Amino acid sequence: AQTVTQSQPEMSVQEAETVTLSCTYDTSESDYYLFWYKQPPSRQMILVIRQEAYKQQNATENRFSVNFQKAAKSFSLKISDSQLGDAAMYFCAYRRSGAGSYQLTFGKGTKLSVIP
Amino acid sequence: DSGVTQTPKHLITATGQRVTLRCSPRSGDLSVYWYQQSLDQGLQFLIQYYNGEERAKGNILERFSAQQFPDLHSELNLSSLELGDSALYFCASSVATSVASGRWWSETQYFGPGTRLLVL
C-alpha cells in the first residue's frame, strides 16, 4: 500500500520569506500523481499544485513550486514571498495513475504559521 | 469556490442515530469521492462512485453506506452513530471523459466545504 509521510508537523516562516515543506512517499508504481492541498482555518480543502510523475519538469503555480525527486520519492513544496493568507495546514497527497484505484492517500499534514 | 456543494455544513446528533450527508459534484463531473477527516485518523478515503456505480471502497465502516443518484448527486448515510464518528466529512469530485482513443480520467479531485458532524 502507498504511504505518504510529512515529517514536519509544524513550521513557521516570516512574512515575505521562503519556506519549504517536505513530503516523502512510498510506492511501487511508476506512474502516479502527487498533490499539495491547503486547508485554512475555514477547513476547505484547496488544491495548491499537482505533479505528474512522468514529467521531469517541476510544477509551479505563481509563488508555489515543487521539487519532485522521483528516485528519492520526495515531493517538497516551496512557498516564496510568504503571505499571511498562506497560514494553513498543508497536506501532501498521492494517487495512482489510470483506472482502478482512484483514492487520494494523504499525509498527516504540516501546520504552517506565518509571522508578520 | 470549488463548485462542489455539501449540505448540511454542521450536524449535531446523538449516539445511535442515523444521518444523511449530501453532496453535489461540479457540473460535468461523474465521479464522487467521500473522505473522513478526524483528529486521530487524519484524512481517510471512504468510498467512490462513478456515474451511479460504486467504484472503490476504502476504510468505510459497515454502518456507513453511500449512493449516487441519476442526477449525479451523492449521499453518505451514517447509522448507529458512535462518539468516534465525529469528524469532518468531505465530498470531492472529478471528471472522466471518453475520448476517441479510449477513456481517460482526470486526476484532480476538487473538494467541497465539508460537513462537520458532532455526535454527542
GROMACS .gro file of C-alpha atoms in nm:
model
  236
    1ALA     CA    1   0.000   0.000   0.000
    2GLN     CA    2   0.109   0.350  -0.071
    3THR     CA    3   0.207   0.573   0.218
    4VAL     CA    4   0.272   0.943   0.239
    5THR     CA    5   0.488   1.093   0.512
    6GLN     CA    6   0.512   1.454   0.617
    7SER     CA    7   0.784   1.470   0.879
    8GLN     CA    8   0.726   1.831   0.989
    9PRO     CA    9   0.409   1.859   1.199
   10GLU     CA   10   0.455   2.236   1.234
   11MET     CA   11   0.660   2.505   1.065
   12SER     CA   12   0.676   2.880   1.074
   13VAL     CA   13   0.801   3.144   0.834
   14GLN     CA   14   0.842   3.520   0.841
   15GLU     CA   15   0.618   3.714   0.609
   16ALA     CA   16   0.786   3.766   0.268
   17GLU     CA   17   1.034   3.486   0.331
   18THR     CA   18   1.054   3.143   0.167
   19VAL     CA   19   0.964   2.814   0.329
   20THR     CA   20   0.984   2.453   0.212
   21LEU     CA   21   0.753   2.177   0.330
   22SER     CA   22   0.871   1.819   0.298
   23CYS     CA   23   0.689   1.511   0.178
   24THR     CA   24   0.806   1.161   0.103
   25TYR     CA   25   0.603   0.873  -0.029
   26ASP     CA   26   0.633   0.505  -0.082
   27THR     CA   27   0.504   0.331  -0.393
   28SER     CA   28   0.598   0.056  -0.634
   29GLU     CA   29   0.415   0.227  -0.918
   30SER     CA   30   0.598   0.411  -1.193
   31ASP     CA   31   0.314   0.638  -1.298
   32TYR     CA   32   0.121   0.843  -1.046
   33TYR     CA   33   0.019   1.191  -0.941
   34LEU     CA   34   0.121   1.399  -0.644
   35PHE     CA   35  -0.067   1.691  -0.497
   36TRP     CA   36  -0.040   1.957  -0.233
   37TYR     CA   37  -0.365   2.067  -0.075
   38LYS     CA   38  -0.406   2.363   0.159
   39GLN     CA   39  -0.657   2.363   0.443
   40PRO     CA   40  -0.703   2.708   0.602
   41PRO     CA   41  -0.896   2.759   0.927
   42SER     CA   42  -1.218   2.750   0.724
   43ARG     CA   43  -1.142   2.376   0.674
   44GLN     CA   44  -1.192   2.399   0.298
   45MET     CA   45  -0.950   2.173   0.106
   46ILE     CA   46  -0.789   2.380  -0.167
   47LEU     CA   47  -0.570   2.238  -0.440
   48VAL     CA   48  -0.237   2.418  -0.446
   49ILE     CA   49  -0.036   2.231  -0.705
   50ARG     CA   50  -0.009   1.894  -0.876
   51GLN     CA   51   0.272   1.698  -1.036
   52GLU     CA   52   0.255   1.413  -1.286
   53ALA     CA   53   0.525   1.155  -1.216
   54TYR     CA   54   0.610   1.113  -1.583
   55LYS     CA   55   0.701   1.479  -1.614
   56GLN     CA   56   1.057   1.569  -1.526
   57GLN     CA   57   0.983   1.940  -1.503
   58ASN     CA   58   0.880   2.061  -1.160
   59ALA     CA   59   0.534   2.215  -1.141
   60THR     CA   60   0.492   2.581  -1.050
   61GLU     CA   61   0.188   2.791  -0.965
   62ASN     CA   62   0.271   3.154  -0.901
   63ARG     CA   63   0.451   3.162  -0.563
   64PHE     CA   64   0.423   2.787  -0.517
   65SER     CA   65   0.664   2.538  -0.669
   66VAL     CA   66   0.763   2.181  -0.606
   67ASN     CA   67   1.088   1.989  -0.602
   68PHE     CA   68   0.999   1.646  -0.733
   69GLN     CA   69   1.271   1.385  -0.691
   70LYS     CA   70   1.126   1.063  -0.832
   71ALA     CA   71   1.416   0.836  -0.747
   72ALA     CA   72   1.420   0.960  -0.389
   73LYS     CA   73   1.038   0.957  -0.373
   74SER     CA   74   1.040   1.310  -0.246
   75PHE     CA   75   0.794   1.588  -0.322
   76SER     CA   76   0.857   1.914  -0.138
   77LEU     CA   77   0.658   2.235  -0.165
   78LYS     CA   78   0.829   2.572  -0.173
   79ILE     CA   79   0.633   2.883  -0.091
   80SER     CA   80   0.804   3.206  -0.192
   81ASP     CA   81   0.724   3.553  -0.062
   82SER     CA   82   0.507   3.406   0.212
   83GLN     CA   83   0.187   3.591   0.291
   84LEU     CA   84  -0.037   3.590   0.597
   85GLY     CA   85  -0.301   3.410   0.393
   86ASP     CA   86  -0.065   3.118   0.343
   87ALA     CA   87  -0.110   3.019   0.707
   88ALA     CA   88  -0.286   2.682   0.695
   89MET     CA   89  -0.247   2.306   0.716
   90TYR     CA   90  -0.077   2.166   0.410
   91PHE     CA   91  -0.138   1.810   0.300
   92CYS     CA   92   0.067   1.611   0.056
   93ALA     CA   93  -0.134   1.351  -0.136
   94TYR     CA   94  -0.067   1.062  -0.373
   95ARG     CA   95  -0.283   0.898  -0.634
   96ARG     CA   96  -0.211   0.616  -0.872
   97SER     CA   97  -0.249   0.694  -1.238
   98GLY     CA   98  -0.510   0.535  -1.461
   99ALA     CA   99  -0.823   0.342  -1.381
  100GLY     CA  100  -0.868   0.100  -1.094
  101SER     CA  101  -0.768   0.291  -0.783
  102TYR     CA  102  -0.889   0.645  -0.752
  103GLN     CA  103  -0.850   0.750  -0.395
  104LEU     CA  104  -0.606   1.003  -0.264
  105THR     CA  105  -0.368   0.893   0.008
  106PHE     CA  106  -0.283   1.183   0.235
  107GLY     CA  107   0.000   1.260   0.469
  108LYS     CA  108  -0.070   1.376   0.825
  109GLY     CA  109  -0.020   1.738   0.730
  110THR     CA  110   0.211   2.027   0.820
  111LYS     CA  111   0.074   2.328   1.003
  112LEU     CA  112   0.231   2.643   0.862
  113SER     CA  113   0.230   2.965   1.061
  114VAL     CA  114   0.323   3.296   0.901
  115ILE     CA  115   0.477   3.555   1.133
  116PRO     CA  116   0.409   3.920   1.048
  117ASP     CA  117  -1.527   2.807  -0.458
  118SER     CA  118  -1.458   2.458  -0.595
  119GLY     CA  119  -1.806   2.411  -0.739
  120VAL     CA  120  -1.873   2.112  -0.514
  121THR     CA  121  -2.153   2.168  -0.264
  122GLN     CA  122  -2.225   1.983   0.056
  123THR     CA  123  -2.517   2.003   0.296
  124PRO     CA  124  -2.556   2.047   0.581
  125LYS     CA  125  -2.249   2.240   0.695
  126HIS     CA  126  -2.292   2.132   1.053
  127LEU     CA  127  -2.475   1.842   1.211
  128ILE     CA  128  -2.516   1.764   1.579
  129THR     CA  129  -2.680   1.440   1.677
  130ALA     CA  130  -2.683   1.173   1.945
  131THR     CA  131  -2.527   0.831   1.964
  132GLY     CA  132  -2.731   0.561   1.796
  133GLN     CA  133  -2.889   0.798   1.548
  134ARG     CA  134  -2.872   0.799   1.170
  135VAL     CA  135  -2.780   1.094   0.948
  136THR     CA  136  -2.753   1.163   0.577
  137LEU     CA  137  -2.490   1.387   0.422
  138ARG     CA  138  -2.546   1.523   0.075
  139CYS     CA  139  -2.303   1.620  -0.199
  140SER     CA  140  -2.348   1.777  -0.541
  141PRO     CA  141  -2.044   1.745  -0.768
  142ARG     CA  142  -1.910   2.009  -1.004
  143SER     CA  143  -2.103   2.042  -1.326
  144GLY     CA  144  -1.984   1.771  -1.565
  145ASP     CA  145  -1.804   1.562  -1.303
  146LEU     CA  146  -1.910   1.199  -1.297
  147SER     CA  147  -1.703   1.076  -1.003
  148VAL     CA  148  -1.777   1.147  -0.640
  149TYR     CA  149  -1.548   1.057  -0.350
  150TRP     CA  150  -1.614   1.064   0.022
  151TYR     CA  151  -1.339   1.128   0.278
  152GLN     CA  152  -1.341   1.145   0.655
  153GLN     CA  153  -1.111   1.378   0.846
  154SER     CA  154  -1.071   1.308   1.216
  155LEU     CA  155  -0.808   1.411   1.467
  156ASP     CA  156  -0.675   1.062   1.526
  157GLN     CA  157  -0.709   0.911   1.176
  158GLY     CA  158  -0.632   1.209   0.958
  159LEU     CA  159  -0.783   1.221   0.611
  160GLN     CA  160  -0.913   0.884   0.501
  161PHE     CA  161  -1.083   0.774   0.182
  162LEU     CA  162  -1.421   0.612   0.237
  163ILE     CA  163  -1.582   0.534  -0.097
  164GLN     CA  164  -1.603   0.641  -0.461
  165TYR     CA  165  -1.891   0.640  -0.707
  166TYR     CA  166  -1.874   0.688  -1.079
  167ASN     CA  167  -2.188   0.765  -1.277
  168GLY     CA  168  -2.409   0.588  -1.025
  169GLU     CA  169  -2.191   0.284  -0.965
  170GLU     CA  170  -1.962   0.208  -0.674
  171ARG     CA  171  -1.603   0.202  -0.799
  172ALA     CA  172  -1.375   0.184  -0.498
  173LYS     CA  173  -1.402   0.129  -0.125
  174GLY     CA  174  -1.165   0.239   0.143
  175ASN     CA  175  -1.188   0.233   0.520
  176ILE     CA  176  -1.565   0.259   0.531
  177LEU     CA  177  -1.748   0.104   0.823
  178GLU     CA  178  -2.036  -0.134   0.763
  179ARG     CA  179  -2.260   0.115   0.944
  180PHE     CA  180  -2.188   0.363   0.665
  181SER     CA  181  -2.327   0.346   0.315
  182ALA     CA  182  -2.343   0.572   0.014
  183GLN     CA  183  -2.511   0.605  -0.320
  184GLN     CA  184  -2.502   0.824  -0.628
  185PHE     CA  185  -2.825   0.921  -0.795
  186PRO     CA  186  -2.907   0.970  -1.167
  187ASP     CA  187  -2.856   1.345  -1.132
  188LEU     CA  188  -2.506   1.259  -1.001
  189HIS     CA  189  -2.554   1.395  -0.651
  190SER     CA  190  -2.442   1.159  -0.378
  191GLU     CA  191  -2.550   1.082  -0.024
  192LEU     CA  192  -2.348   0.931   0.258
  193ASN     CA  193  -2.558   0.758   0.520
  194LEU     CA  194  -2.415   0.708   0.867
  195SER     CA  195  -2.612   0.490   1.107
  196SER     CA  196  -2.583   0.369   1.467
  197LEU     CA  197  -2.361   0.666   1.528
  198GLU     CA  198  -2.086   0.649   1.787
  199LEU     CA  199  -1.885   0.924   1.953
  200GLY     CA  200  -1.587   0.829   1.737
  201ASP     CA  201  -1.779   0.910   1.419
  202SER     CA  202  -1.748   1.278   1.499
  203ALA     CA  203  -1.542   1.418   1.215
  204LEU     CA  204  -1.536   1.640   0.912
  205TYR     CA  205  -1.676   1.460   0.609
  206PHE     CA  206  -1.564   1.577   0.269
  207CYS     CA  207  -1.702   1.509  -0.071
  208ALA     CA  208  -1.480   1.554  -0.377
  209SER     CA  209  -1.549   1.522  -0.746
  210SER     CA  210  -1.353   1.471  -1.063
  211VAL     CA  211  -1.435   1.432  -1.427
  212ALA     CA  212  -1.398   1.129  -1.651
  213THR     CA  213  -1.437   1.178  -2.019
  214SER     CA  214  -1.447   0.938  -2.311
  215VAL     CA  215  -1.222   1.033  -2.597
  216ALA     CA  216  -1.178   0.878  -2.939
  217SER     CA  217  -0.878   0.667  -2.835
  218GLY     CA  218  -1.036   0.541  -2.515
  219ARG     CA  219  -1.133   0.665  -2.176
  220TRP     CA  220  -0.919   0.894  -1.968
  221TRP     CA  221  -0.962   1.004  -1.612
  222SER     CA  222  -0.899   1.344  -1.468
  223GLU     CA  223  -0.659   1.303  -1.184
  224THR     CA  224  -0.753   1.612  -0.988
  225GLN     CA  225  -1.021   1.595  -0.722
  226TYR     CA  226  -1.194   1.912  -0.612
  227PHE     CA  227  -1.328   1.919  -0.260
  228GLY     CA  228  -1.649   2.055  -0.117
  229PRO     CA  229  -1.655   2.262   0.203
  230GLY     CA  230  -1.729   1.957   0.418
  231THR     CA  231  -1.993   1.861   0.673
  232ARG     CA  232  -1.887   1.881   1.035
  233LEU     CA  233  -2.055   1.602   1.230
  234LEU     CA  234  -2.065   1.605   1.607
  235VAL     CA  235  -2.204   1.300   1.785
  236LEU     CA  236  -2.294   1.360   2.150
   0.00000   0.00000   0.00000
